[in-house]
C-alpha cells in the first residue's frame, strides 16, 4: 500500500481535475447548438484563441488527436508525404490515424524532437515526380512530448516555414503544449505561431481543462476543416460547457505553468543523482521529464508497476524509457517524494558496470 494517503499522478498533464472556479465557469456557460454556430461560449473562445495566436479563425475540436487528423485530411491527399520529427505524436500516439484517415506516409527526420532546415530540405520530395510521393505537409511538435517537452527552436521553425512556403508545403504546428513553449521561451504564442499556416492547441494538458483543442489558421483552411470535423464525428452541440473551462483556464492557469516547469527541473535534478538512469537535468525545458534506465535488471514497465505500489504513477515510453509530467495538481513536495520513491526502488538494483 502507498505510504502516503494520496497517489501522486505524474503520468501526464491530462490527469488534472477542474477546480471549483472552473466548475463554476462551466455551470454559468452560455450555450447553444455549436453546429448552428449558436454556442456563445464556443464562439467567444474561438475568437479569443484566433486573436491570441494572430490567425484569422479558430475551430473547436474535442481532442488534439482529432484536430491533428482533421488538419492532415484537410491539407493532404492519399499517398502524400508528411515530414515530422522522429518520435512525433503523429507517428507514435495516434494509432496509425494518419495512414487510416488521410492515407499519408511519414518521413521522420532530426533528433531530440527537432530538425534543421537543411534536413527538411533534403527530405522534401518534389511534386509531379514520376517516382516520389509528393511532400505536402511539414509538422513541428511544440513542445515535443516523447523527447521530453523540448522546445523546437523558434528561429529554426521560422526557417522551415519559409522554405515550406517556397515549396508550396503546408506548415503545421502540433502545439498541444504551445502554452508551455511560450512560457519557457519568453515568446508569445502569437510569435511562435506566426510562421505556420495552421496550429493546433490543447486546453486539456497543462492548462487543466477537462478537454478540447482548437485548430487555428486562415478562413479557407478552417472552412474546409469544418467538413472533416463532421466526417470524423467531432462536430458537437453544447460545447460551451467545455469552452467555458478553456476560457477559465486561459485566464487563470497560464502564468502558473512556470511552477510546473520549476517542479519538473527539481524532479529531474533529484532523479539525476540515481546511478541507474541517465537524465540530464539541464535538458528539462518545460513540464516533461524523460529518462533512460541504465540497469539491465529492471525494465521501464516493471518500474512503473513498482512505483504504483509506492503510490506514484508514471509512464513507460519504451523498454527502458520512462516519462513523468508535472501539472497543476502536483506540488514540489509531491515531485520530490515521487523522485525519492523511484530512487528507492532502483537502489535495490545492482549498480551498472560495478566490479
Ligand atoms: C496530447 C497531445 C496531442 C493530443 O492529444 P489528445 O489526447 O487527443 O487531446 C497531440 N499532440 C501532442 C504533442 C500531444 O502531446
mmCIF file of N, CA and C and ligand atoms in Angstrom, residues 12-14 62-68 88-90 93-94 139 141-146 174-177 200 202-205 211-213 288 323, ligand 1:
data_model
loop_
_atom_site.group_PDB
_atom_site.id
_atom_site.type_symbol
_atom_site.label_atom_id
_atom_site.label_comp_id
_atom_site.label_asym_id
_atom_site.label_seq_id
_atom_site.Cartn_x
_atom_site.Cartn_y
_atom_site.Cartn_z
ATOM 1 N N UNK A 12 0.702 12.082 -16.789
ATOM 2 C CA UNK A 12 0.502 13.089 -17.836
ATOM 3 C C UNK A 12 -0.086 14.349 -17.210
ATOM 4 N N UNK A 13 -0.011 15.460 -17.946
ATOM 5 C CA UNK A 13 -0.692 16.679 -17.500
ATOM 6 C C UNK A 13 -2.172 16.670 -17.913
ATOM 7 N N UNK A 14 -2.613 15.560 -18.473
ATOM 8 C CA UNK A 14 -4.038 15.417 -18.813
ATOM 9 C C UNK A 14 -4.875 14.936 -17.628
ATOM 10 N N UNK A 62 -12.954 18.196 -30.250
ATOM 11 C CA UNK A 62 -12.994 17.509 -28.950
ATOM 12 C C UNK A 62 -11.627 17.076 -28.428
ATOM 13 N N UNK A 63 -10.680 16.747 -29.319
ATOM 14 C CA UNK A 63 -9.362 16.296 -28.843
ATOM 15 C C UNK A 63 -8.263 16.771 -29.780
ATOM 16 N N UNK A 64 -7.047 16.747 -29.267
ATOM 17 C CA UNK A 64 -5.900 17.138 -30.077
ATOM 18 C C UNK A 64 -5.640 16.151 -31.196
ATOM 19 N N UNK A 65 -5.855 14.892 -30.910
ATOM 20 C CA UNK A 65 -5.656 13.869 -31.942
ATOM 21 C C UNK A 65 -6.607 14.107 -33.105
ATOM 22 N N UNK A 66 -7.870 14.400 -32.789
ATOM 23 C CA UNK A 66 -8.805 14.649 -33.888
ATOM 24 C C UNK A 66 -8.421 15.909 -34.662
ATOM 25 N N UNK A 67 -7.970 16.922 -33.939
ATOM 26 C CA UNK A 67 -7.548 18.157 -34.615
ATOM 27 C C UNK A 67 -6.388 17.857 -35.573
ATOM 28 N N UNK A 68 -5.410 17.078 -35.116
ATOM 29 C CA UNK A 68 -4.290 16.717 -35.990
ATOM 30 C C UNK A 68 -4.777 15.932 -37.209
ATOM 31 N N UNK A 88 7.546 11.618 -33.102
ATOM 32 C CA UNK A 88 6.455 12.591 -33.037
ATOM 33 C C UNK A 88 5.137 11.923 -32.623
ATOM 34 N N UNK A 89 4.265 12.752 -32.054
ATOM 35 C CA UNK A 89 2.944 12.308 -31.614
ATOM 36 C C UNK A 89 2.187 11.673 -32.776
ATOM 37 N N UNK A 90 2.292 12.313 -33.957
ATOM 38 C CA UNK A 90 1.561 11.838 -35.133
ATOM 39 C C UNK A 90 1.942 10.407 -35.481
ATOM 40 N N UNK A 93 1.444 8.208 -31.372
ATOM 41 C CA UNK A 93 0.347 8.290 -30.402
ATOM 42 C C UNK A 93 -1.032 8.464 -31.023
ATOM 43 N N UNK A 94 -1.160 8.253 -32.335
ATOM 44 C CA UNK A 94 -2.472 8.462 -32.946
ATOM 45 C C UNK A 94 -2.961 7.182 -33.623
ATOM 46 N N UNK A 139 5.335 19.057 -40.222
ATOM 47 C CA UNK A 139 4.813 19.236 -38.861
ATOM 48 C C UNK A 139 5.936 19.545 -37.886
ATOM 49 N N UNK A 141 6.347 19.785 -33.721
ATOM 50 C CA UNK A 141 5.663 19.497 -32.453
ATOM 51 C C UNK A 141 6.241 20.412 -31.374
ATOM 52 N N UNK A 142 5.379 21.254 -30.817
ATOM 53 C CA UNK A 142 5.849 22.308 -29.896
ATOM 54 C C UNK A 142 4.998 22.315 -28.637
ATOM 55 N N UNK A 143 5.463 21.879 -27.473
ATOM 56 C CA UNK A 143 6.755 21.255 -27.239
ATOM 57 C C UNK A 143 6.696 19.777 -27.645
ATOM 58 N N UNK A 144 7.865 19.125 -27.684
ATOM 59 C CA UNK A 144 7.894 17.747 -28.135
ATOM 60 C C UNK A 144 7.680 16.782 -26.973
ATOM 61 N N UNK A 145 6.611 16.021 -27.069
ATOM 62 C CA UNK A 145 6.169 15.147 -25.991
ATOM 63 C C UNK A 145 7.185 14.050 -25.662
ATOM 64 N N UNK A 146 7.389 13.131 -26.586
ATOM 65 C CA UNK A 146 8.220 11.945 -26.283
ATOM 66 C C UNK A 146 9.697 12.281 -26.109
ATOM 67 N N UNK A 174 1.870 21.141 -34.331
ATOM 68 C CA UNK A 174 1.150 20.412 -33.292
ATOM 69 C C UNK A 174 1.544 21.091 -31.981
ATOM 70 N N UNK A 175 0.733 22.064 -31.592
ATOM 71 C CA UNK A 175 1.036 22.880 -30.406
ATOM 72 C C UNK A 175 0.194 22.485 -29.206
ATOM 73 N N UNK A 176 0.040 21.181 -28.987
ATOM 74 C CA UNK A 176 -0.727 20.729 -27.817
ATOM 75 C C UNK A 176 -0.223 21.425 -26.552
ATOM 76 N N UNK A 177 1.123 21.636 -26.508
ATOM 77 C CA UNK A 177 1.721 22.331 -25.354
ATOM 78 C C UNK A 177 2.392 23.638 -25.787
ATOM 79 N N UNK A 200 -2.368 23.724 -33.964
ATOM 80 C CA UNK A 200 -3.312 23.070 -33.057
ATOM 81 C C UNK A 200 -2.900 23.391 -31.625
ATOM 82 N N UNK A 202 -4.127 22.687 -27.360
ATOM 83 C CA UNK A 202 -4.985 21.895 -26.480
ATOM 84 C C UNK A 202 -5.217 22.631 -25.159
ATOM 85 N N UNK A 203 -6.405 22.458 -24.630
ATOM 86 C CA UNK A 203 -6.747 23.036 -23.323
ATOM 87 C C UNK A 203 -6.677 21.990 -22.219
ATOM 88 N N UNK A 204 -6.547 20.737 -22.624
ATOM 89 C CA UNK A 204 -6.644 19.607 -21.686
ATOM 90 C C UNK A 204 -5.305 19.177 -21.114
ATOM 91 N N UNK A 205 -4.226 19.836 -21.526
ATOM 92 C CA UNK A 205 -2.905 19.478 -20.998
ATOM 93 C C UNK A 205 -2.610 20.384 -19.801
ATOM 94 N N UNK A 211 -11.100 18.993 -21.322
ATOM 95 C CA UNK A 211 -10.996 18.501 -22.694
ATOM 96 C C UNK A 211 -10.971 19.647 -23.686
ATOM 97 N N UNK A 212 -10.742 19.277 -24.939
ATOM 98 C CA UNK A 212 -10.869 20.254 -26.001
ATOM 99 C C UNK A 212 -9.575 20.769 -26.569
ATOM 100 N N UNK A 213 -9.597 20.980 -27.878
ATOM 101 C CA UNK A 213 -8.460 21.516 -28.620
ATOM 102 C C UNK A 213 -9.000 22.452 -29.690
ATOM 103 N N UNK A 288 7.965 18.201 -18.759
ATOM 104 C CA UNK A 288 8.102 16.763 -19.015
ATOM 105 C C UNK A 288 9.533 16.321 -18.713
ATOM 106 N N UNK A 323 8.627 8.295 -18.585
ATOM 107 C CA UNK A 323 8.218 9.702 -18.669
ATOM 108 C C UNK A 323 7.443 10.117 -17.425
HETATM 109 C C1 LIG B 1 -1.584 15.183 -26.054
HETATM 110 C C2 LIG B 1 -1.069 15.523 -27.385
HETATM 111 C C3 LIG B 1 -1.914 15.643 -28.503
HETATM 112 C C4 LIG B 1 -3.418 15.461 -28.453
HETATM 113 O O1 LIG B 1 -3.868 14.565 -27.572
HETATM 114 P P1 LIG B 1 -5.401 14.279 -27.202
HETATM 115 O O2 LIG B 1 -5.228 13.402 -26.017
HETATM 116 O O3 LIG B 1 -6.006 13.606 -28.360
HETATM 117 O O4 LIG B 1 -6.081 15.565 -26.884
HETATM 118 C C5 LIG B 1 -1.355 15.986 -29.702
HETATM 119 N N1 LIG B 1 -0.047 16.229 -29.809
HETATM 120 C C6 LIG B 1 0.787 16.160 -28.770
HETATM 121 C C7 LIG B 1 2.221 16.505 -28.957
HETATM 122 C C8 LIG B 1 0.318 15.793 -27.529
HETATM 123 O O5 LIG B 1 1.164 15.702 -26.500
#
